[in-house]
C-alpha positions as YAML, in Angstrom:
chain: A
units: angstrom
residues:
- id: 1
  name: UNK
  ca: [-3.74, 30.14, -79.80]
- id: 2
  name: UNK
  ca: [-2.15, 27.11, -78.47]
- id: 3
  name: UNK
  ca: [-1.54, 29.07, -75.08]
- id: 4
  name: UNK
  ca: [-5.34, 29.97, -74.39]
- id: 5
  name: UNK
  ca: [-6.42, 26.80, -75.31]
- id: 6
  name: UNK
  ca: [-3.72, 25.09, -72.82]
- id: 7
  name: UNK
  ca: [-5.13, 27.24, -70.06]
- id: 8
  name: UNK
  ca: [-8.62, 26.39, -70.76]
- id: 9
  name: UNK
  ca: [-7.72, 22.46, -70.91]
- id: 10
  name: UNK
  ca: [-6.05, 23.02, -67.55]
- id: 11
  name: UNK
  ca: [-9.11, 24.96, -66.22]
- id: 12
  name: UNK
  ca: [-11.46, 22.35, -67.31]
- id: 13
  name: UNK
  ca: [-9.07, 19.40, -66.09]
- id: 14
  name: UNK
  ca: [-9.30, 21.07, -62.41]
- id: 15
  name: UNK
  ca: [-12.99, 21.64, -62.72]
- id: 16
  name: UNK
  ca: [-13.72, 17.94, -63.50]
- id: 17
  name: UNK
  ca: [-11.09, 16.94, -60.73]
- id: 18
  name: UNK
  ca: [-13.17, 18.96, -58.10]
- id: 19
  name: UNK
  ca: [-16.52, 17.38, -59.21]
- id: 20
  name: UNK
  ca: [-15.54, 13.93, -59.05]
- id: 21
  name: UNK
  ca: [-13.44, 14.42, -55.46]
- id: 22
  name: UNK
  ca: [-17.06, 16.00, -54.47]
- id: 23
  name: UNK
  ca: [-18.96, 13.11, -55.85]
- id: 24
  name: UNK
  ca: [-16.35, 10.65, -53.78]
- id: 25
  name: UNK
  ca: [-16.90, 12.49, -50.53]
- id: 26
  name: UNK
  ca: [-20.85, 13.11, -51.07]
- id: 27
  name: UNK
  ca: [-22.80, 11.38, -48.27]
- id: 28
  name: UNK
  ca: [-24.59, 8.06, -49.17]
- id: 29
  name: UNK
  ca: [-28.01, 6.53, -47.85]
- id: 30
  name: UNK
  ca: [-27.43, 4.30, -45.07]
- id: 31
  name: UNK
  ca: [-28.75, 1.32, -44.86]
- id: 32
  name: UNK
  ca: [-29.02, -1.41, -41.72]
- id: 33
  name: UNK
  ca: [-29.49, -4.54, -41.54]
- id: 34
  name: UNK
  ca: [-31.37, -6.22, -38.53]
- id: 35
  name: UNK
  ca: [-29.57, -8.96, -36.80]
- id: 36
  name: UNK
  ca: [-31.41, -11.80, -35.05]
- id: 37
  name: UNK
  ca: [-28.79, -11.32, -32.35]
- id: 38
  name: UNK
  ca: [-28.07, -8.75, -29.70]
- id: 39
  name: UNK
  ca: [-24.77, -8.81, -30.44]
- id: 40
  name: UNK
  ca: [-23.25, -7.09, -33.94]
- id: 41
  name: UNK
  ca: [-21.37, -9.79, -35.90]
- id: 42
  name: UNK
  ca: [-18.14, -8.42, -37.21]
- id: 43
  name: UNK
  ca: [-17.90, -7.13, -40.57]
- id: 44
  name: UNK
  ca: [-16.26, -9.44, -43.36]
- id: 45
  name: UNK
  ca: [-13.46, -8.17, -45.54]
- id: 46
  name: UNK
  ca: [-15.83, -7.71, -48.83]
- id: 47
  name: UNK
  ca: [-13.71, -5.62, -51.28]
- id: 48
  name: UNK
  ca: [-15.85, -7.10, -54.40]
- id: 49
  name: UNK
  ca: [-19.01, -6.44, -52.55]
- id: 50
  name: UNK
  ca: [-20.02, -9.97, -53.19]
- id: 51
  name: UNK
  ca: [-21.90, -10.57, -49.91]
- id: 52
  name: UNK
  ca: [-25.67, -9.42, -49.64]
- id: 53
  name: UNK
  ca: [-25.09, -7.16, -46.79]
- id: 54
  name: UNK
  ca: [-24.54, -3.34, -47.07]
- id: 55
  name: UNK
  ca: [-21.70, -1.61, -45.13]
- id: 56
  name: UNK
  ca: [-22.21, 2.15, -43.91]
- id: 57
  name: UNK
  ca: [-18.72, 2.00, -42.51]
- id: 58
  name: UNK
  ca: [-17.11, 4.21, -45.33]
- id: 59
  name: UNK
  ca: [-18.43, 7.28, -47.10]
- id: 60
  name: UNK
  ca: [-16.34, 7.36, -49.77]
- id: 61
  name: UNK
  ca: [-17.34, 5.42, -52.84]
- id: 62
  name: UNK
  ca: [-14.12, 3.38, -54.43]
- id: 63
  name: UNK
  ca: [-15.42, 4.28, -58.21]
- id: 64
  name: UNK
  ca: [-15.41, 7.88, -57.68]
- id: 65
  name: UNK
  ca: [-12.07, 7.97, -55.81]
- id: 66
  name: UNK
  ca: [-10.54, 6.06, -59.15]
- id: 67
  name: UNK
  ca: [-12.65, 8.54, -61.42]
- id: 68
  name: UNK
  ca: [-11.30, 11.68, -59.44]
- id: 69
  name: UNK
  ca: [-7.75, 10.34, -59.95]
- id: 70
  name: UNK
  ca: [-8.20, 9.22, -63.48]
- id: 71
  name: UNK
  ca: [-9.85, 12.74, -64.60]
- id: 72
  name: UNK
  ca: [-6.84, 14.38, -64.63]
- id: 73
  name: UNK
  ca: [-5.04, 12.27, -67.03]
- id: 74
  name: UNK
  ca: [-8.01, 11.63, -69.17]
- id: 75
  name: UNK
  ca: [-8.96, 15.59, -69.49]
- id: 76
  name: UNK
  ca: [-5.36, 16.53, -70.36]
- id: 77
  name: UNK
  ca: [-3.24, 13.58, -72.36]
- id: 78
  name: UNK
  ca: [0.05, 15.74, -72.04]
- id: 79
  name: UNK
  ca: [0.06, 14.51, -68.58]
- id: 80
  name: UNK
  ca: [0.39, 11.33, -69.12]
- id: 81
  name: UNK
  ca: [3.80, 11.90, -71.59]
- id: 82
  name: UNK
  ca: [5.18, 14.26, -69.24]
- id: 83
  name: UNK
  ca: [7.47, 11.51, -67.36]
- id: 84
  name: UNK
  ca: [9.06, 10.58, -71.23]
- id: 85
  name: UNK
  ca: [9.10, 14.44, -72.13]
- id: 86
  name: UNK
  ca: [12.61, 15.11, -70.74]
- id: 87
  name: UNK
  ca: [14.00, 11.72, -71.99]
- id: 88
  name: UNK
  ca: [15.23, 12.29, -75.67]
- id: 89
  name: UNK
  ca: [16.79, 9.77, -77.49]
- id: 90
  name: UNK
  ca: [15.67, 6.94, -75.14]
- id: 91
  name: UNK
  ca: [15.52, 4.24, -77.21]
- id: 92
  name: UNK
  ca: [19.17, 4.75, -78.27]
- id: 93
  name: UNK
  ca: [20.12, 5.44, -74.78]
- id: 94
  name: UNK
  ca: [18.33, 2.08, -73.49]
- id: 95
  name: UNK
  ca: [20.57, 0.05, -75.75]
- id: 96
  name: UNK
  ca: [23.68, 1.53, -75.03]
- id: 97
  name: UNK
  ca: [23.02, 0.99, -71.42]
- id: 98
  name: UNK
  ca: [22.28, -2.69, -72.40]
- id: 99
  name: UNK
  ca: [25.32, -3.21, -74.46]
- id: 100
  name: UNK
  ca: [27.47, -1.46, -71.50]
- id: 101
  name: UNK
  ca: [25.85, -4.30, -69.03]
- id: 102
  name: UNK
  ca: [26.03, -7.14, -70.88]
- id: 103
  name: UNK
  ca: [29.55, -6.35, -72.06]
- id: 104
  name: UNK
  ca: [30.42, -6.01, -68.16]
- id: 105
  name: UNK
  ca: [28.94, -9.66, -67.78]
- id: 106
  name: UNK
  ca: [30.97, -11.15, -70.60]
- id: 107
  name: UNK
  ca: [34.28, -9.90, -69.58]
- id: 108
  name: UNK
  ca: [33.40, -11.58, -66.00]
- id: 109
  name: UNK
  ca: [32.68, -14.65, -67.71]
- id: 110
  name: UNK
  ca: [35.73, -14.71, -69.91]
- id: 111
  name: UNK
  ca: [37.85, -13.72, -66.76]
- id: 112
  name: UNK
  ca: [36.44, -16.36, -64.79]
- id: 113
  name: UNK
  ca: [37.04, -18.97, -67.39]
- id: 114
  name: UNK
  ca: [40.82, -17.70, -67.34]
- id: 115
  name: UNK
  ca: [41.07, -18.05, -63.85]
- id: 116
  name: UNK
  ca: [39.50, -21.37, -63.56]
- id: 117
  name: UNK
  ca: [41.44, -22.95, -66.41]
- id: 118
  name: UNK
  ca: [44.87, -21.45, -65.88]
- id: 119
  name: UNK
  ca: [47.43, -24.16, -63.68]
- id: 120
  name: UNK
  ca: [50.63, -25.74, -64.38]
- id: 121
  name: UNK
  ca: [51.02, -28.46, -66.88]
- id: 122
  name: UNK
  ca: [48.07, -27.42, -68.69]
- id: 123
  name: UNK
  ca: [47.10, -29.68, -72.16]
- id: 124
  name: UNK
  ca: [46.75, -28.38, -75.35]
- id: 125
  name: UNK
  ca: [43.31, -28.10, -75.01]
- id: 126
  name: UNK
  ca: [42.95, -26.23, -71.85]
- id: 127
  name: UNK
  ca: [45.30, -23.80, -73.76]
- id: 128
  name: UNK
  ca: [43.05, -23.19, -76.56]
- id: 129
  name: UNK
  ca: [40.34, -22.65, -74.21]
- id: 130
  name: UNK
  ca: [42.32, -19.77, -72.32]
- id: 131
  name: UNK
  ca: [43.09, -18.59, -75.81]
- id: 132
  name: UNK
  ca: [39.38, -18.54, -76.76]
- id: 133
  name: UNK
  ca: [38.36, -16.69, -73.65]
- id: 134
  name: UNK
  ca: [41.03, -14.03, -74.26]
- id: 135
  name: UNK
  ca: [39.79, -13.46, -77.64]
- id: 136
  name: UNK
  ca: [36.22, -12.76, -76.20]
- id: 137
  name: UNK
  ca: [37.69, -10.67, -73.38]
- id: 138
  name: UNK
  ca: [39.04, -8.34, -75.95]
- id: 139
  name: UNK
  ca: [35.64, -8.39, -77.89]
- id: 140
  name: UNK
  ca: [33.76, -7.77, -74.91]
- id: 141
  name: UNK
  ca: [36.33, -5.14, -74.31]
- id: 142
  name: UNK
  ca: [35.82, -2.99, -77.16]
- id: 143
  name: UNK
  ca: [31.75, -3.60, -76.72]
- id: 144
  name: UNK
  ca: [32.02, -1.88, -72.90]
- id: 145
  name: UNK
  ca: [34.48, 0.94, -74.36]
- id: 146
  name: UNK
  ca: [32.00, 1.78, -77.28]
- id: 147
  name: UNK
  ca: [28.90, 1.60, -75.46]
- id: 148
  name: UNK
  ca: [30.78, 3.50, -72.48]
- id: 149
  name: UNK
  ca: [31.61, 6.32, -75.10]
- id: 150
  name: UNK
  ca: [28.36, 6.56, -76.44]
- id: 151
  name: UNK
  ca: [26.82, 6.90, -72.95]
- id: 152
  name: UNK
  ca: [29.20, 9.44, -71.86]
- id: 153
  name: UNK
  ca: [29.16, 11.56, -74.97]
- id: 154
  name: UNK
  ca: [25.83, 10.96, -76.98]
- id: 155
  name: UNK
  ca: [23.40, 9.96, -74.12]
- id: 156
  name: UNK
  ca: [22.98, 10.39, -70.24]
- id: 157
  name: UNK
  ca: [24.23, 13.66, -69.12]
- id: 158
  name: UNK
  ca: [26.37, 14.37, -71.66]
- id: 159
  name: UNK
  ca: [30.13, 15.17, -71.59]
- id: 160
  name: UNK
  ca: [30.18, 18.71, -70.19]
- id: 161
  name: UNK
  ca: [28.86, 16.79, -66.72]
- id: 162
  name: UNK
  ca: [31.33, 13.94, -66.63]
- id: 163
  name: UNK
  ca: [34.49, 15.85, -68.05]
- id: 164
  name: UNK
  ca: [34.04, 18.33, -64.75]
- id: 165
  name: UNK
  ca: [33.62, 15.07, -62.40]
- id: 166
  name: UNK
  ca: [37.03, 13.75, -60.80]
- id: 167
  name: UNK
  ca: [35.25, 10.28, -60.02]
- id: 168
  name: UNK
  ca: [34.87, 9.94, -63.81]
- id: 169
  name: UNK
  ca: [38.63, 10.32, -64.50]
- id: 170
  name: UNK
  ca: [39.38, 8.17, -61.38]
- id: 171
  name: UNK
  ca: [36.85, 5.22, -63.12]
- id: 172
  name: UNK
  ca: [38.87, 5.90, -66.26]
- id: 173
  name: UNK
  ca: [41.93, 5.86, -64.37]
- id: 174
  name: UNK
  ca: [40.66, 1.98, -63.06]
- id: 175
  name: UNK
  ca: [39.96, 1.12, -66.16]
- id: 176
  name: UNK
  ca: [43.08, 1.82, -67.69]
- id: 177
  name: UNK
  ca: [44.66, -0.20, -64.70]
- id: 178
  name: UNK
  ca: [42.46, -3.25, -65.60]
- id: 179
  name: UNK
  ca: [43.19, -3.18, -69.32]
- id: 180
  name: UNK
  ca: [46.87, -2.66, -69.14]
- id: 181
  name: UNK
  ca: [47.23, -5.41, -66.54]
- id: 182
  name: UNK
  ca: [45.06, -7.78, -68.95]
- id: 183
  name: UNK
  ca: [47.78, -7.17, -71.63]
- id: 184
  name: UNK
  ca: [50.06, -9.75, -69.71]
- id: 185
  name: UNK
  ca: [47.93, -12.70, -70.00]
- id: 186
  name: UNK
  ca: [47.25, -11.63, -73.79]
- id: 187
  name: UNK
  ca: [50.67, -11.40, -74.36]
- id: 188
  name: UNK
  ca: [51.63, -14.58, -72.81]
- id: 189
  name: UNK
  ca: [48.78, -16.69, -74.60]
- id: 190
  name: UNK
  ca: [49.83, -15.24, -78.10]
- id: 191
  name: UNK
  ca: [53.65, -16.15, -77.47]
- id: 192
  name: UNK
  ca: [52.44, -19.71, -76.62]
- id: 193
  name: UNK
  ca: [49.70, -20.00, -79.38]
- id: 194
  name: UNK
  ca: [52.59, -18.93, -81.91]
- id: 195
  name: UNK
  ca: [55.07, -21.65, -80.02]
- id: 196
  name: UNK
  ca: [52.53, -24.08, -80.19]
- id: 197
  name: UNK
  ca: [51.84, -23.78, -84.23]
- id: 198
  name: UNK
  ca: [55.79, -23.85, -84.44]
- id: 199
  name: UNK
  ca: [55.75, -26.98, -82.85]
- id: 200
  name: UNK
  ca: [57.65, -25.47, -79.80]
- id: 201
  name: UNK
  ca: [54.78, -25.86, -77.10]
- id: 202
  name: UNK
  ca: [56.34, -26.81, -73.64]
- id: 203
  name: UNK
  ca: [53.91, -27.05, -70.61]
- id: 204
  name: UNK
  ca: [53.03, -24.30, -68.10]
- id: 205
  name: UNK
  ca: [55.25, -23.73, -65.07]
- id: 206
  name: UNK
  ca: [54.18, -22.93, -61.75]
- id: 207
  name: UNK
  ca: [55.74, -19.42, -61.89]
- id: 208
  name: UNK
  ca: [54.44, -18.65, -64.78]
- id: 209
  name: UNK
  ca: [50.65, -19.96, -64.05]
- id: 210
  name: UNK
  ca: [50.55, -17.99, -60.43]
- id: 211
  name: UNK
  ca: [51.45, -14.94, -62.03]
- id: 212
  name: UNK
  ca: [48.80, -15.14, -64.76]
- id: 213
  name: UNK
  ca: [46.44, -16.12, -61.82]
- id: 214
  name: UNK
  ca: [47.38, -13.30, -59.84]
- id: 215
  name: UNK
  ca: [46.72, -11.20, -62.66]
- id: 216
  name: UNK
  ca: [43.03, -12.45, -63.13]
- id: 217
  name: UNK
  ca: [42.41, -11.87, -59.21]
- id: 218
  name: UNK
  ca: [43.70, -8.10, -60.19]
- id: 219
  name: UNK
  ca: [40.90, -8.03, -62.95]
- id: 220
  name: UNK
  ca: [38.10, -9.00, -60.73]
- id: 221
  name: UNK
  ca: [39.11, -6.74, -58.17]
- id: 222
  name: UNK
  ca: [39.03, -3.92, -60.73]
- id: 223
  name: UNK
  ca: [35.61, -5.27, -61.91]
- id: 224
  name: UNK
  ca: [34.22, -4.80, -58.61]
- id: 225
  name: UNK
  ca: [35.75, -1.40, -57.87]
- id: 226
  name: UNK
  ca: [34.80, 0.31, -61.23]
- id: 227
  name: UNK
  ca: [31.00, 0.05, -60.83]
- id: 228
  name: UNK
  ca: [31.21, 1.42, -57.28]
- id: 229
  name: UNK
  ca: [32.89, 4.45, -58.60]
- id: 230
  name: UNK
  ca: [30.52, 4.87, -61.30]
- id: 231
  name: UNK
  ca: [27.71, 5.05, -58.98]
- id: 232
  name: UNK
  ca: [29.44, 7.71, -57.00]
- id: 233
  name: UNK
  ca: [29.96, 9.44, -60.47]
- id: 234
  name: UNK
  ca: [26.53, 9.14, -61.68]
- id: 235
  name: UNK
  ca: [25.23, 11.17, -58.60]
- id: 236
  name: UNK
  ca: [27.77, 13.94, -58.96]
- id: 237
  name: UNK
  ca: [29.76, 13.09, -55.97]
- id: 238
  name: UNK
  ca: [32.89, 15.33, -56.08]
- id: 239
  name: UNK
  ca: [31.65, 17.20, -58.76]
- id: 240
  name: UNK
  ca: [33.68, 20.33, -59.26]
- id: 241
  name: UNK
  ca: [34.61, 22.71, -62.30]
- id: 242
  name: UNK
  ca: [37.59, 24.33, -60.49]
- id: 243
  name: UNK
  ca: [39.96, 21.26, -61.73]
- id: 244
  name: UNK
  ca: [40.83, 21.52, -65.47]
- id: 245
  name: UNK
  ca: [39.71, 18.07, -66.93]
- id: 246
  name: UNK
  ca: [42.50, 18.13, -69.64]
- id: 247
  name: UNK
  ca: [44.59, 17.73, -66.64]
- id: 248
  name: UNK
  ca: [42.61, 14.86, -65.30]
- id: 249
  name: UNK
  ca: [42.18, 12.87, -68.45]
- id: 250
  name: UNK
  ca: [46.24, 13.35, -69.39]
- id: 251
  name: UNK
  ca: [46.77, 11.70, -65.53]
- id: 252
  name: UNK
  ca: [44.67, 8.67, -66.59]
- id: 253
  name: UNK
  ca: [45.98, 8.45, -70.08]
- id: 254
  name: UNK
  ca: [49.59, 8.54, -68.26]
- id: 255
  name: UNK
  ca: [48.60, 5.61, -65.93]
- id: 256
  name: UNK
  ca: [47.14, 3.56, -68.99]
- id: 257
  name: UNK
  ca: [50.25, 4.42, -70.84]
- id: 258
  name: UNK
  ca: [52.77, 3.52, -68.04]
- id: 259
  name: UNK
  ca: [51.11, 0.28, -66.80]
- id: 260
  name: UNK
  ca: [50.67, -0.64, -70.45]
- id: 261
  name: UNK
  ca: [54.72, -0.70, -71.23]
- id: 262
  name: UNK
  ca: [55.13, -2.14, -67.49]
- id: 263
  name: UNK
  ca: [52.93, -5.19, -68.38]
- id: 264
  name: UNK
  ca: [53.80, -5.97, -71.93]
- id: 265
  name: UNK
  ca: [57.62, -5.71, -70.90]
- id: 266
  name: UNK
  ca: [57.30, -8.00, -68.12]
- id: 267
  name: UNK
  ca: [55.48, -10.41, -70.44]
- id: 268
  name: UNK
  ca: [57.91, -10.32, -72.94]
- id: 269
  name: UNK
  ca: [61.13, -10.99, -70.97]
- id: 270
  name: UNK
  ca: [59.36, -13.48, -68.17]
- id: 271
  name: UNK
  ca: [61.29, -16.31, -67.56]
- id: 272
  name: UNK
  ca: [59.31, -19.54, -66.50]
- id: 273
  name: UNK
  ca: [60.20, -23.00, -65.07]
- id: 274
  name: UNK
  ca: [58.37, -25.15, -67.41]
- id: 275
  name: UNK
  ca: [56.92, -28.27, -65.66]
- id: 276
  name: UNK
  ca: [59.40, -30.54, -67.76]
- id: 277
  name: UNK
  ca: [62.23, -29.34, -66.83]
- id: 278
  name: UNK
  ca: [61.48, -29.33, -63.18]
- id: 279
  name: UNK
  ca: [60.36, -32.77, -63.50]
- id: 280
  name: UNK
  ca: [63.29, -34.00, -65.52]
- id: 281
  name: UNK
  ca: [65.54, -32.48, -62.57]
- id: 282
  name: UNK
  ca: [63.84, -33.90, -59.98]
- id: 283
  name: UNK
  ca: [64.04, -37.55, -61.53]
- id: 284
  name: UNK
  ca: [67.89, -36.93, -62.16]
...
């Protein structure tokens, strides 16, 4: 029952469109206005027909053209919804995308706050500020990881597509490098916060501050590279089903695990040259 009705609707739509198009191009009676001078004045631009003069330069009536273009949608409302017919869970997908983008902005803001604050001989207030920025970095990091998981598994093209996209796993590897490198600053900030609470606060030296600044620079570089990888990935560049995705996932996990161990160990064993000791030695 539904199929014959659909065919009837489509035929009626086609007939109405042809009728409107024929009306649009139907010849109209021409009227001329006599001019007192022998030279005809140039026609002025009058799209709203505010002038009293009548022009016959175009045989097409604008209202009929509009009718011709609008009738298919009016006669067949399903045409208007065709654009959203292939977008299931559009609202959830939009919120997941928004969460992903806003988390990226939050991460960038926190890293810039650390990068511009870290320096030798920071005050206790500045140390507290970078600690708060690092907490924000962790919160936004959880947000971008969760929203990214939703976009890869629940929405967008589906995990079957991303699993066979090598650039997806390259992006995951870059994210692993970013996350692992951030562990250095996080561990150092936690160590210094504990020492401050126990009354063993010492100003940060130039060696440690320079190392933390380099880590921030590396994180900012990763933020610039990861979205570029994502744009190629989303367009299927390099897509291949010949490479087992389990091997690519294992490689990305190995990169994250290895670098995490490296940076955490470096933070725990890092030896700084505190400003207080350096200044006292120079005075002697």
